Short mmCIF file of C-alpha atoms and ligand atoms in Angstrom, two decimals:
data_model
loop_
_atom_site.label_atom_id
_atom_site.label_comp_id
_atom_site.label_asym_id
_atom_site.label_seq_id
_atom_site.Cartn_x
_atom_site.Cartn_y
_atom_site.Cartn_z
CA MET A 75 20.02 -12.23 21.88
CA THR A 76 20.38 -8.45 22.16
CA SER A 77 20.03 -6.23 19.16
CA THR A 78 23.80 -5.71 19.01
CA ASP A 79 24.40 -9.48 18.69
CA LEU A 80 22.32 -9.70 15.55
CA PRO A 81 23.92 -10.19 12.14
CA VAL A 82 24.53 -7.16 9.96
CA LEU A 83 23.94 -7.50 6.22
CA ASP A 84 26.79 -6.08 4.12
CA HIS A 85 26.74 -4.49 0.71
CA TRP A 86 28.01 -6.55 -2.23
CA ILE A 87 30.61 -4.56 -4.14
CA GLY A 88 33.15 -5.75 -6.68
CA GLY A 89 32.13 -9.39 -6.26
CA ALA A 90 32.45 -9.62 -2.46
CA PRO A 91 30.67 -8.52 0.72
CA SER A 92 31.63 -5.03 1.83
CA ALA A 93 30.99 -3.29 5.13
CA GLY A 94 31.56 0.12 3.54
CA THR A 95 32.47 3.13 5.63
CA SER A 96 29.09 4.25 6.98
CA THR A 97 28.20 3.26 10.54
CA ARG A 98 24.46 3.76 9.98
CA THR A 99 22.22 0.65 9.95
CA ALA A 100 18.50 -0.13 9.89
CA PRO A 101 16.65 -3.01 11.58
CA VAL A 102 15.20 -5.82 9.45
CA HIS A 103 12.16 -7.58 10.92
CA ASP A 104 10.57 -10.96 10.59
CA PRO A 105 7.03 -9.54 10.25
CA ALA A 106 5.34 -12.77 11.35
CA LEU A 107 7.32 -12.78 14.60
CA GLY A 108 7.34 -9.03 15.04
CA GLU A 109 11.04 -9.24 15.89
CA VAL A 110 14.18 -7.63 14.59
CA THR A 111 16.26 -10.48 13.15
CA LYS A 112 19.17 -8.59 11.61
CA HIS A 113 20.40 -5.15 10.69
CA VAL A 114 21.28 -3.84 7.26
CA ARG A 115 23.97 -1.31 6.47
CA LEU A 116 22.87 2.09 5.18
CA ALA A 117 25.38 3.35 2.66
CA SER A 118 27.01 6.75 2.62
CA ALA A 119 27.67 8.60 -0.63
CA ALA A 120 31.26 7.31 -0.40
CA ASP A 121 30.00 3.68 -0.28
CA LEU A 122 27.85 4.35 -3.32
CA ASP A 123 30.91 5.85 -5.06
CA ALA A 124 32.83 2.64 -4.39
CA ALA A 125 30.08 0.58 -6.02
CA VAL A 126 29.92 2.86 -9.06
CA ALA A 127 33.71 2.68 -9.35
CA ALA A 128 33.58 -1.13 -9.29
CA ALA A 129 30.79 -1.11 -11.91
CA THR A 130 32.68 1.38 -14.09
CA GLU A 131 35.80 -0.75 -14.03
CA ALA A 132 33.81 -3.89 -14.82
CA PHE A 133 32.00 -2.20 -17.70
CA ALA A 134 35.26 -1.72 -19.60
CA THR A 135 35.39 -5.50 -20.05
CA TRP A 136 31.77 -6.64 -19.68
CA GLY A 137 30.48 -4.14 -22.25
CA ARG A 138 32.79 -5.79 -24.80
CA THR A 139 32.43 -9.39 -23.65
CA SER A 140 31.07 -11.66 -26.35
CA ILE A 141 27.35 -12.19 -26.55
CA ALA A 142 27.94 -15.93 -26.23
CA ARG A 143 29.79 -15.53 -22.92
CA ARG A 144 27.15 -13.21 -21.48
CA GLN A 145 24.46 -15.65 -22.55
CA GLN A 146 26.27 -18.55 -20.84
CA VAL A 147 26.24 -16.63 -17.55
CA MET A 148 22.53 -15.93 -17.89
CA PHE A 149 21.74 -19.59 -18.60
CA ALA A 150 23.86 -20.65 -15.59
CA PHE A 151 22.09 -18.14 -13.35
CA ARG A 152 18.75 -19.44 -14.61
CA GLU A 153 19.73 -22.95 -13.53
CA ILE A 154 20.77 -21.81 -10.06
CA LEU A 155 17.62 -19.77 -9.52
CA ASN A 156 15.42 -22.58 -10.78
CA SER A 157 17.03 -25.32 -8.69
CA ARG A 158 17.40 -23.30 -5.48
CA ARG A 159 14.19 -21.30 -5.56
CA ASP A 160 13.05 -22.72 -2.18
CA GLU A 161 16.06 -21.12 -0.53
CA LEU A 162 15.15 -17.73 -1.93
CA ALA A 163 11.46 -18.20 -1.09
CA ALA A 164 12.37 -18.83 2.55
CA ILE A 165 14.30 -15.55 2.64
CA LEU A 166 11.34 -13.69 1.14
CA THR A 167 8.92 -15.10 3.68
CA SER A 168 11.21 -14.40 6.62
CA GLU A 169 11.72 -10.72 5.72
CA HIS A 170 8.59 -9.74 3.77
CA GLY A 171 6.09 -12.04 5.46
CA LYS A 172 4.28 -13.28 2.34
CA VAL A 173 3.28 -16.94 2.49
CA LEU A 174 5.72 -19.43 0.96
CA SER A 175 3.49 -20.28 -2.01
CA ASP A 176 3.21 -16.59 -2.86
CA ALA A 177 6.99 -16.20 -2.51
CA ALA A 178 7.38 -19.10 -4.95
CA GLY A 179 5.02 -17.32 -7.37
CA GLU A 180 7.09 -14.15 -7.16
CA ILE A 181 10.25 -16.09 -7.98
CA ALA A 182 8.56 -17.84 -10.91
CA ARG A 183 7.65 -14.45 -12.42
CA GLY A 184 11.22 -13.24 -11.91
CA LEU A 185 12.54 -16.41 -13.51
CA GLU A 186 10.45 -15.61 -16.61
CA VAL A 187 12.45 -12.41 -17.09
CA VAL A 188 15.73 -14.29 -16.68
CA GLU A 189 14.58 -16.69 -19.40
CA PHE A 190 13.61 -13.75 -21.58
CA ALA A 191 17.09 -12.25 -21.03
CA CYS A 192 18.63 -15.55 -22.18
CA GLY A 193 17.30 -14.55 -25.61
CA SER A 194 19.19 -11.24 -25.60
CA PRO A 195 21.34 -12.14 -28.63
CA HIS A 196 18.18 -12.01 -30.71
CA LEU A 197 16.53 -9.17 -28.79
CA ALA A 198 19.46 -6.77 -28.94
CA LYS A 199 20.27 -7.33 -32.60
CA GLY A 200 20.64 -4.29 -34.78
CA ALA A 201 19.53 -3.86 -38.39
CA HIS A 202 21.42 -3.69 -41.66
CA SER A 203 20.51 -2.09 -44.99
CA VAL A 204 22.81 -2.87 -47.81
CA GLU A 205 23.50 -0.52 -50.72
CA VAL A 206 21.49 2.48 -49.46
CA ALA A 207 23.53 4.42 -52.01
CA THR A 208 26.11 3.13 -54.39
CA ASP A 209 28.61 1.11 -52.31
CA VAL A 210 27.11 2.50 -49.08
CA ASP A 211 25.65 0.35 -46.28
CA VAL A 212 23.81 1.48 -43.13
CA TYR A 213 23.63 -0.63 -40.00
CA SER A 214 22.52 0.04 -36.46
CA LEU A 215 23.93 -1.34 -33.21
CA LYS A 216 22.29 -1.57 -29.82
CA GLU A 217 25.03 -0.73 -27.37
CA PRO A 218 24.87 -0.88 -23.56
CA LEU A 219 24.45 2.38 -21.62
CA GLY A 220 27.26 1.77 -19.10
CA VAL A 221 26.63 1.75 -15.33
CA VAL A 222 22.91 1.57 -14.61
CA GLY A 223 21.15 2.13 -11.27
CA VAL A 224 18.19 0.05 -10.06
CA ILE A 225 16.14 1.05 -6.98
CA THR A 226 13.49 -1.38 -5.78
CA PRO A 227 10.56 -1.50 -3.30
CA PHE A 228 9.85 -3.83 -0.38
CA ASN A 229 6.85 -5.64 -1.81
CA PHE A 230 8.59 -7.83 -4.41
CA PRO A 231 12.14 -8.14 -3.05
CA ALA A 232 13.18 -10.74 -5.65
CA MET A 233 10.87 -10.20 -8.63
CA VAL A 234 11.36 -6.47 -9.08
CA PRO A 235 15.20 -6.64 -9.05
CA LEU A 236 14.77 -9.48 -11.57
CA TRP A 237 12.61 -7.24 -13.80
CA PHE A 238 15.71 -5.15 -14.53
CA VAL A 239 19.01 -6.80 -13.55
CA PRO A 240 19.00 -9.74 -16.05
CA ILE A 241 18.17 -7.57 -19.07
CA ALA A 242 20.64 -4.87 -18.04
CA ILE A 243 23.43 -7.42 -17.63
CA ALA A 244 22.58 -9.47 -20.71
CA THR A 245 22.77 -6.36 -22.88
CA GLY A 246 26.24 -5.52 -21.55
CA ASN A 247 25.61 -3.00 -18.79
CA THR A 248 26.94 -3.12 -15.24
CA VAL A 249 24.55 -2.54 -12.35
CA VAL A 250 24.31 -0.86 -8.96
CA LEU A 251 21.19 -2.23 -7.25
CA LYS A 252 19.74 -0.39 -4.23
CA PRO A 253 17.02 -2.65 -2.81
CA SER A 254 14.48 -1.79 -0.12
CA GLU A 255 16.11 -1.63 3.27
CA LYS A 256 13.04 -3.39 4.73
CA ASP A 257 13.77 -6.79 3.12
CA PRO A 258 17.27 -6.55 1.65
CA SER A 259 18.70 -10.10 1.84
CA SER A 260 17.27 -11.49 -1.40
CA SER A 261 19.33 -8.99 -3.41
CA ASN A 262 22.54 -10.35 -1.85
CA TRP A 263 21.33 -13.88 -2.63
CA ILE A 264 20.78 -12.90 -6.27
CA ALA A 265 24.22 -11.24 -6.49
CA GLU A 266 25.95 -14.29 -4.98
CA ALA A 267 24.06 -16.61 -7.34
CA PHE A 268 25.15 -14.51 -10.31
CA ALA A 269 28.76 -14.70 -9.09
CA GLU A 270 28.41 -18.48 -8.87
CA ALA A 271 27.04 -18.44 -12.42
CA GLY A 272 30.29 -16.86 -13.58
CA LEU A 273 29.41 -13.16 -13.62
CA PRO A 274 32.67 -11.21 -13.27
CA PRO A 275 33.17 -9.07 -10.14
CA GLY A 276 31.72 -5.57 -10.37
CA VAL A 277 29.07 -6.33 -13.02
CA LEU A 278 26.35 -6.54 -10.35
CA ASN A 279 26.77 -4.57 -7.11
CA VAL A 280 24.28 -4.27 -4.28
CA VAL A 281 24.32 -1.17 -2.11
CA HIS A 282 21.93 -1.07 0.82
CA GLY A 283 20.61 2.22 2.03
CA ASP A 284 17.98 4.89 2.23
CA LYS A 285 17.57 8.38 0.79
CA GLU A 286 21.29 9.13 1.14
CA ALA A 287 22.23 6.21 -1.15
CA VAL A 288 19.38 6.97 -3.56
CA ASP A 289 20.39 10.61 -3.87
CA ALA A 290 24.02 9.64 -4.45
CA LEU A 291 22.93 7.28 -7.24
CA LEU A 292 20.58 9.84 -8.84
CA THR A 293 23.25 12.51 -9.00
CA HIS A 294 26.34 10.40 -9.74
CA PRO A 295 27.98 11.56 -12.97
CA ASP A 296 29.05 8.02 -13.96
CA VAL A 297 25.57 6.49 -13.72
CA ALA A 298 23.78 6.42 -17.08
CA SER A 299 20.25 5.42 -16.13
CA ILE A 300 17.88 4.81 -13.25
CA SER A 301 15.17 2.16 -13.05
CA PHE A 302 12.96 2.80 -10.03
CA VAL A 303 9.92 1.07 -8.58
CA GLY A 304 8.11 2.41 -5.50
CA SER A 305 5.49 4.84 -4.31
CA THR A 306 4.36 7.70 -6.56
CA PRO A 307 5.84 10.64 -4.60
CA ILE A 308 9.30 9.01 -4.56
CA ALA A 309 8.96 7.91 -8.22
CA LYS A 310 8.24 11.50 -9.23
CA TYR A 311 11.20 12.74 -7.19
CA VAL A 312 13.48 10.09 -8.71
CA TYR A 313 12.33 10.94 -12.23
CA GLU A 314 12.80 14.69 -11.78
CA THR A 315 16.17 14.41 -10.02
CA GLY A 316 17.56 11.71 -12.30
CA THR A 317 16.59 13.44 -15.54
CA ALA A 318 17.87 16.78 -14.20
CA HIS A 319 21.22 15.01 -13.86
CA GLY A 320 21.15 13.83 -17.46
CA LYS A 321 20.07 10.25 -16.86
CA ARG A 322 17.60 8.07 -18.73
CA VAL A 323 14.91 7.28 -16.11
CA GLN A 324 11.99 4.87 -15.85
CA ALA A 325 10.19 5.35 -12.52
CA LEU A 326 7.23 3.10 -11.75
CA GLY A 327 4.93 4.43 -9.04
CA GLY A 328 1.87 3.52 -7.00
CA ALA A 329 -1.60 2.34 -7.94
CA LYS A 330 -5.26 2.11 -7.05
CA ASN A 331 -6.63 -0.67 -9.20
CA HIS A 332 -10.34 -0.96 -9.95
CA MET A 333 -12.20 -4.07 -10.98
CA LEU A 334 -15.41 -3.28 -12.86
CA VAL A 335 -18.14 -5.91 -12.52
CA LEU A 336 -21.00 -5.82 -15.01
CA PRO A 337 -24.37 -7.32 -14.04
CA ASP A 338 -23.99 -10.25 -16.47
CA ALA A 339 -20.71 -11.46 -14.92
CA ASP A 340 -20.32 -14.86 -13.27
CA LEU A 341 -20.42 -13.67 -9.64
CA ASP A 342 -18.71 -16.78 -8.27
CA LEU A 343 -15.77 -16.18 -10.59
CA VAL A 344 -15.82 -12.50 -9.63
CA ALA A 345 -15.85 -13.23 -5.90
CA ASP A 346 -12.92 -15.65 -6.24
CA ALA A 347 -11.00 -13.09 -8.29
CA ALA A 348 -11.71 -10.21 -5.91
CA VAL A 349 -10.55 -12.20 -2.88
CA ASN A 350 -7.43 -13.52 -4.61
CA ALA A 351 -6.44 -10.15 -6.05
CA GLY A 352 -7.47 -8.13 -3.00
CA PHE A 353 -5.81 -10.17 -0.27
CA GLY A 354 -2.93 -12.04 -1.93
CA SER A 355 0.34 -10.86 -0.39
CA ALA A 356 -1.82 -8.99 2.17
CA GLY A 357 -2.73 -6.48 -0.54
CA GLU A 358 0.88 -5.32 -0.75
CA ARG A 359 1.00 -5.61 -4.53
CA CYS A 360 0.98 -2.74 -6.98
CA MET A 361 -1.41 -4.85 -9.09
CA ALA A 362 -3.71 -5.74 -6.16
CA VAL A 363 -7.37 -5.00 -6.71
CA SER A 364 -8.30 -2.39 -4.12
CA VAL A 365 -11.68 -1.22 -5.43
CA VAL A 366 -14.50 -3.39 -6.73
CA VAL A 367 -16.92 -1.29 -8.78
CA ALA A 368 -20.24 -3.13 -8.82
CA VAL A 369 -22.74 -2.06 -11.48
CA ASP A 370 -26.32 -2.23 -10.16
CA PRO A 371 -28.04 -4.45 -9.15
CA ILE A 372 -25.40 -7.05 -8.21
CA GLY A 373 -23.77 -5.30 -5.21
CA ASP A 374 -25.54 -7.14 -2.38
CA GLU A 375 -25.13 -10.59 -3.92
CA LEU A 376 -21.45 -9.95 -4.63
CA ILE A 377 -20.77 -8.71 -1.08
CA GLU A 378 -22.36 -11.91 0.25
CA LYS A 379 -20.19 -14.14 -1.93
CA VAL A 380 -16.98 -12.23 -1.14
CA THR A 381 -17.73 -12.24 2.60
CA ASP A 382 -18.36 -15.96 2.52
CA ARG A 383 -14.96 -16.61 0.91
CA MET A 384 -13.18 -14.23 3.29
CA GLY A 385 -14.48 -16.24 6.23
CA LYS A 386 -12.40 -19.20 5.04
CA LEU A 387 -9.07 -17.32 4.75
CA VAL A 388 -6.39 -18.08 7.31
CA THR A 389 -4.08 -15.22 8.22
CA GLY A 390 -0.81 -16.24 9.82
CA ASP A 391 2.86 -17.08 9.65
CA GLY A 392 3.73 -17.68 5.99
CA ARG A 393 5.78 -20.76 6.93
CA ARG A 394 2.57 -22.45 8.07
CA ALA A 395 -0.46 -23.48 6.01
CA CYS A 396 -1.91 -19.96 5.76
CA ASP A 397 -3.44 -17.91 2.96
CA MET A 398 -2.20 -14.50 3.96
CA GLY A 399 0.76 -13.23 5.96
CA PRO A 400 1.42 -10.12 8.04
CA LEU A 401 2.14 -6.59 6.85
CA ILE A 402 5.72 -5.44 6.39
CA THR A 403 6.17 -3.32 9.55
CA ARG A 404 4.17 -2.40 12.64
CA GLU A 405 3.98 1.23 11.44
CA HIS A 406 2.55 0.17 8.09
CA ARG A 407 0.09 -2.20 9.79
CA ASP A 408 -1.12 0.63 12.04
CA LYS A 409 -1.38 3.05 9.11
CA VAL A 410 -3.51 0.60 7.13
CA ALA A 411 -5.68 -0.16 10.18
CA GLY A 412 -6.19 3.60 10.59
CA TYR A 413 -8.14 3.63 7.33
CA LEU A 414 -10.83 1.49 8.98
CA ASP A 415 -11.55 4.36 11.39
CA VAL A 416 -11.62 6.73 8.42
CA ALA A 417 -14.11 4.45 6.64
CA GLU A 418 -16.47 4.49 9.61
CA ALA A 419 -16.15 8.24 10.07
CA ASP A 420 -16.91 8.76 6.38
CA GLY A 421 -20.10 6.70 6.52
CA ALA A 422 -18.90 3.54 4.74
CA ALA A 423 -20.04 0.10 5.93
CA LEU A 424 -17.33 -2.05 7.53
CA VAL A 425 -18.50 -5.52 6.46
CA VAL A 426 -15.44 -7.51 7.60
CA ASP A 427 -13.09 -5.88 10.14
CA GLY A 428 -9.53 -7.22 9.82
CA ARG A 429 -8.54 -5.83 13.21
CA ALA A 430 -10.43 -8.69 14.81
CA VAL A 431 -8.28 -11.35 13.13
CA GLU A 432 -6.94 -14.28 15.13
CA ALA A 433 -3.69 -14.98 13.39
CA ASP A 434 -1.99 -18.36 13.26
CA GLY A 435 1.32 -16.89 14.36
CA ALA A 436 3.26 -15.07 17.05
CA ALA A 437 1.38 -12.57 19.18
CA ASP A 438 3.69 -9.73 18.15
CA GLY A 439 3.36 -10.30 14.37
CA PHE A 440 2.18 -7.35 12.29
CA TRP A 441 -1.29 -8.78 11.72
CA LEU A 442 -4.26 -7.26 10.02
CA GLY A 443 -6.87 -9.62 8.61
CA PRO A 444 -8.72 -9.28 5.30
CA THR A 445 -11.06 -6.30 5.44
CA LEU A 446 -14.12 -5.51 3.33
CA ILE A 447 -15.68 -2.05 3.21
CA ASP A 448 -18.92 -1.45 1.31
CA HIS A 449 -20.53 1.79 0.10
CA VAL A 450 -17.19 3.62 0.17
CA PRO A 451 -17.76 7.29 -0.70
CA THR A 452 -15.43 8.32 -3.53
CA THR A 453 -14.56 11.43 -1.53
CA SER A 454 -13.17 9.33 1.35
CA ALA A 455 -9.41 8.86 1.77
CA VAL A 456 -10.19 5.13 1.81
CA TYR A 457 -11.06 5.52 -1.85
CA THR A 458 -8.56 8.17 -2.93
CA ASP A 459 -5.38 6.94 -1.15
CA GLU A 460 -3.25 3.96 -2.08
CA ILE A 461 -3.67 1.95 1.15
CA PHE A 462 -1.38 -0.97 0.24
CA GLY A 463 -2.89 -3.49 2.63
CA PRO A 464 -5.62 -6.16 2.82
CA VAL A 465 -8.48 -3.69 2.47
CA LEU A 466 -11.00 -4.19 -0.32
CA SER A 467 -13.42 -1.35 -1.00
CA VAL A 468 -16.70 -1.72 -2.83
CA VAL A 469 -18.28 1.17 -4.70
CA ARG A 470 -21.74 0.84 -6.25
CA VAL A 471 -22.51 2.51 -9.58
CA ALA A 472 -25.63 2.67 -11.75
CA SER A 473 -24.04 2.10 -15.15
CA TYR A 474 -20.99 1.00 -17.16
CA GLU A 475 -20.31 4.66 -18.01
CA GLU A 476 -20.26 5.67 -14.35
CA GLY A 477 -17.86 2.80 -13.63
CA VAL A 478 -15.45 3.72 -16.43
CA ALA A 479 -15.51 7.35 -15.30
CA LEU A 480 -14.34 6.18 -11.86
CA VAL A 481 -11.55 4.04 -13.33
CA ASN A 482 -10.38 7.00 -15.41
CA GLY A 483 -10.94 9.66 -12.78
CA GLY A 484 -8.07 8.87 -10.41
CA PRO A 485 -4.43 9.90 -10.60
CA TYR A 486 -3.11 6.37 -11.21
CA GLY A 487 -3.30 4.16 -14.30
CA ASN A 488 -1.50 0.96 -13.35
CA GLY A 489 -3.94 -1.96 -13.67
CA THR A 490 -7.66 -2.55 -14.05
CA ALA A 491 -10.00 -5.39 -14.96
CA ILE A 492 -13.51 -5.92 -16.25
CA PHE A 493 -15.64 -8.95 -15.46
CA THR A 494 -18.43 -9.68 -17.93
CA HIS A 495 -19.73 -12.29 -20.40
CA ASP A 496 -20.28 -9.59 -23.01
CA GLY A 497 -17.36 -9.52 -25.46
CA GLY A 498 -18.49 -6.23 -26.95
CA ALA A 499 -18.59 -4.54 -23.55
CA ALA A 500 -15.15 -5.94 -22.70
CA ARG A 501 -13.73 -4.71 -25.98
CA ARG A 502 -15.19 -1.28 -25.41
CA PHE A 503 -13.70 -1.19 -21.90
CA VAL A 504 -10.24 -2.08 -23.21
CA ARG A 505 -10.41 0.97 -25.49
CA ASP A 506 -12.10 3.32 -22.99
CA VAL A 507 -9.79 2.93 -19.99
CA GLN A 508 -6.78 5.17 -19.44
CA VAL A 509 -4.73 2.43 -17.80
CA GLY A 510 -1.51 0.68 -18.81
CA MET A 511 -2.45 -2.94 -18.02
CA VAL A 512 -5.97 -4.28 -18.51
CA GLY A 513 -7.55 -7.62 -17.56
CA VAL A 514 -10.62 -9.14 -19.15
CA ASN A 515 -11.97 -11.64 -16.62
CA VAL A 516 -8.38 -11.67 -15.27
CA PRO A 517 -7.96 -9.71 -12.03
CA ILE A 518 -4.15 -9.28 -11.95
CA PRO A 519 -3.12 -8.64 -15.55
CA VAL A 520 0.67 -8.69 -15.10
CA PRO A 521 2.03 -9.14 -18.64
CA VAL A 522 4.34 -12.09 -19.34
CA ALA A 523 8.06 -11.34 -19.62
CA TYR A 524 8.03 -10.97 -23.42
CA HIS A 525 5.58 -8.09 -23.21
CA SER A 526 6.34 -5.06 -21.03
CA PHE A 527 5.05 -4.03 -17.59
CA GLY A 528 4.01 -0.52 -16.65
CA GLY A 529 1.13 1.81 -16.00
CA TRP A 530 0.03 5.21 -17.24
CA LYS A 531 -0.35 8.58 -15.54
CA GLN A 532 1.17 8.71 -12.03
CA SER A 533 1.97 5.00 -12.10
CA LEU A 534 4.91 5.50 -14.47
CA PHE A 535 7.20 8.48 -15.01
CA GLY A 536 9.30 8.17 -18.16
CA ASP A 537 8.85 6.62 -21.57
CA ALA A 538 9.85 3.00 -21.02
CA LYS A 539 7.97 0.26 -19.24
CA ALA A 540 9.82 -2.51 -17.39
CA TYR A 541 11.14 -5.72 -19.03
CA GLY A 542 10.04 -7.18 -22.37
CA PRO A 543 10.92 -5.28 -25.56
CA GLN A 544 10.77 -1.91 -23.79
CA GLY A 545 13.25 -3.19 -21.19
CA VAL A 546 15.72 -4.07 -23.94
CA GLU A 547 15.24 -0.63 -25.51
CA PHE A 548 15.72 1.07 -22.15
CA PHE A 549 19.04 -0.63 -21.43
CA THR A 550 20.52 -0.07 -24.89
CA ARG A 551 21.14 2.90 -27.13
CA GLU A 552 21.28 2.78 -30.84
CA LYS A 553 24.20 3.77 -32.97
CA ALA A 554 23.61 4.10 -36.72
CA VAL A 555 26.62 3.56 -38.95
CA THR A 556 26.82 4.68 -42.57
CA SER A 557 29.79 3.06 -44.23
CA ARG A 558 31.30 3.10 -47.68
CA TRP A 559 34.09 0.84 -48.79
CA MET A 560 35.49 2.85 -51.60
CA ASP A 561 35.47 1.59 -55.10
CA PRO A 562 38.67 2.99 -56.61
CA SER A 563 36.60 4.82 -59.25
CA HIS A 564 34.86 7.02 -56.59
CA GLY A 565 36.12 10.24 -55.09
CA GLY A 566 36.16 13.97 -55.77
CA ILE A 567 34.99 17.09 -53.95
CA ASN A 568 31.26 17.73 -53.29
CA LEU A 569 30.15 20.15 -50.53
CA GLY A 570 26.42 19.37 -50.96
CA PHE A 571 24.45 17.52 -48.24
CA PRO A 572 24.89 13.77 -48.72
CA GLN A 573 22.21 12.31 -51.01
CA ASN A 574 21.70 8.69 -51.76
CA THR A 575 22.14 7.87 -55.38
P1 NAD B 868 8.94 3.43 -1.37
O1 NAD B 868 8.65 4.49 -2.38
O2 NAD B 868 8.82 3.78 0.07
O3 NAD B 868 10.44 2.86 -1.55
C1 NAD B 868 10.93 2.47 -2.81
C2 NAD B 868 12.45 2.67 -2.82
O4 NAD B 868 12.73 4.06 -2.62
C3 NAD B 868 13.17 1.91 -1.71
O5 NAD B 868 14.37 1.39 -2.22
C4 NAD B 868 13.43 2.99 -0.67
O6 NAD B 868 14.60 2.76 0.09
C5 NAD B 868 13.57 4.24 -1.50
N1 NAD B 868 13.12 5.44 -0.78
C6 NAD B 868 12.20 5.52 0.21
N2 NAD B 868 12.05 6.79 0.62
C7 NAD B 868 12.90 7.54 -0.13
C8 NAD B 868 13.19 8.94 -0.19
N3 NAD B 868 12.57 9.81 0.62
N4 NAD B 868 14.09 9.35 -1.08
C9 NAD B 868 14.70 8.49 -1.91
N5 NAD B 868 14.47 7.15 -1.90
C10 NAD B 868 13.57 6.69 -1.02
O7 NAD B 868 8.02 2.18 -1.75
P2 NAD B 868 7.79 0.86 -0.91
O8 NAD B 868 6.96 1.19 0.29
O9 NAD B 868 9.06 0.13 -0.72
O10 NAD B 868 6.94 0.00 -1.96
C11 NAD B 868 5.55 0.11 -2.10
C12 NAD B 868 5.17 1.08 -3.20
O11 NAD B 868 5.76 0.65 -4.44
C13 NAD B 868 3.69 1.14 -3.46
O12 NAD B 868 3.33 2.48 -3.70
C14 NAD B 868 3.49 0.29 -4.71
O13 NAD B 868 2.35 0.60 -5.48
C15 NAD B 868 4.75 0.61 -5.44
N6 NAD B 868 5.05 -0.42 -6.42
C16 NAD B 868 4.82 -0.12 -7.73
C17 NAD B 868 5.06 -1.09 -8.69
C18 NAD B 868 4.82 -0.79 -10.14
O14 NAD B 868 5.22 -1.59 -10.95
N7 NAD B 868 4.20 0.32 -10.51
C19 NAD B 868 5.54 -2.35 -8.33
C20 NAD B 868 5.78 -2.61 -6.98
C21 NAD B 868 5.52 -1.62 -6.04
#
């Protein structure tokens, strides 16, 4: 089949597929085959306008639809997602490359947020104070914002849209979702499943595209807010541009997550955790552990245990019985592999070289095996850059204090973990670290859906984290009403500032 015979993925606007007006497209790969399997449309500003117009029209009704009706749609969507999750997992594996079990895990975490959103009648309740002054009541409402924009990254093509879309919709907003152009199909699947669940046309729209679509969304006068997840430079740009155009913005950025291992830790547990959190999803997770900070004298023993476990990992096609899949594109694979040359040039020790991997998959797949680098200098780009691949660095330190200084010294503050048997040390770490999500003997501390997800520093621009209570706050705005139902005996002129008596 030639490239021109391949399917082209449409936008989803106003409850139906739409080809839009732009003729630009981008290739979508199956990373385990190394082949282009389809193309995706790249929207023009006019296509984005059409989606915002559909969302604006839908908001007039959806924003006033009863809570009960909105809740019914969310419950119906939950049933579809739950019963057909294998279908979605297959899409994730074919476009992202992650192994099927990992795709299933991603969907399960997205499902949690859908279930949380099913409780929106309780979550988005206002408050009421009766008789704040004689015959006067005050109550507050949480009203939807209007049309909200959601821009998502390639690494969780189902979960990250599900961090935002269910809560936005359940609280009465209408959505324009701009997913990653690298693995776009799951967003169409989600939109179609919502339509099947009874969501009216125009409440959820999917516009595929690149910078042109993002810029059109960030500057559109009828878009009230932007929820973004991606790399730090783009997150910063999105935050600055969106807020300059009067929008409420939450922009989640990149990460470099450290795992601090104290000498008293159970090193078998630590080695399991480091391998799972370092190489799951080929390290393409914002909560992946990328640096293990080993407090003396455990470094050598830990390296031995991690290396032993890495020897048993199978890299290959995620549809087969493998532990780890390919990277998202050939360019990204080559960029990540380039850091191995940097490590050697900077004097680090390449303990396991992923370039030598024999993958259980097609020869052209974007393979890079699990890689372990010891004695990484903290001045090396291997340490300072977010690599976003299956590369685990080990840094040795002499003390807890030196380790915490490393955790706090970088520009990111997404996730971190401590491994120890000492409760006092763990408690101290929790207070000492300048990081938004902390694990204690848990390597990937992604909060459950009824808490909120987000980092500090350059891992999150804006005031609101994703999902949980902060997600509900983000997608609603409060209106406070002071009302008096006049007793016939009241009245008269009084120009003084209202006082409550
Ligand atoms: P990315 O920043 O390249 O892309 C994210 C989104 O921005 C995509 O929709 C993309 O189309 C769009 N985009 C890309 N370039 C743009 C530009 N120049 N102008 C405007 N929009 C642009 O990120 P990615 O490579 O898709 O995802 C990986 C990154 O996301 C990593 O840095 C990872 O840490 C981060 N991430 C963070 C979290 C978190 O919760 N903090 C979660 C997942 C991923």
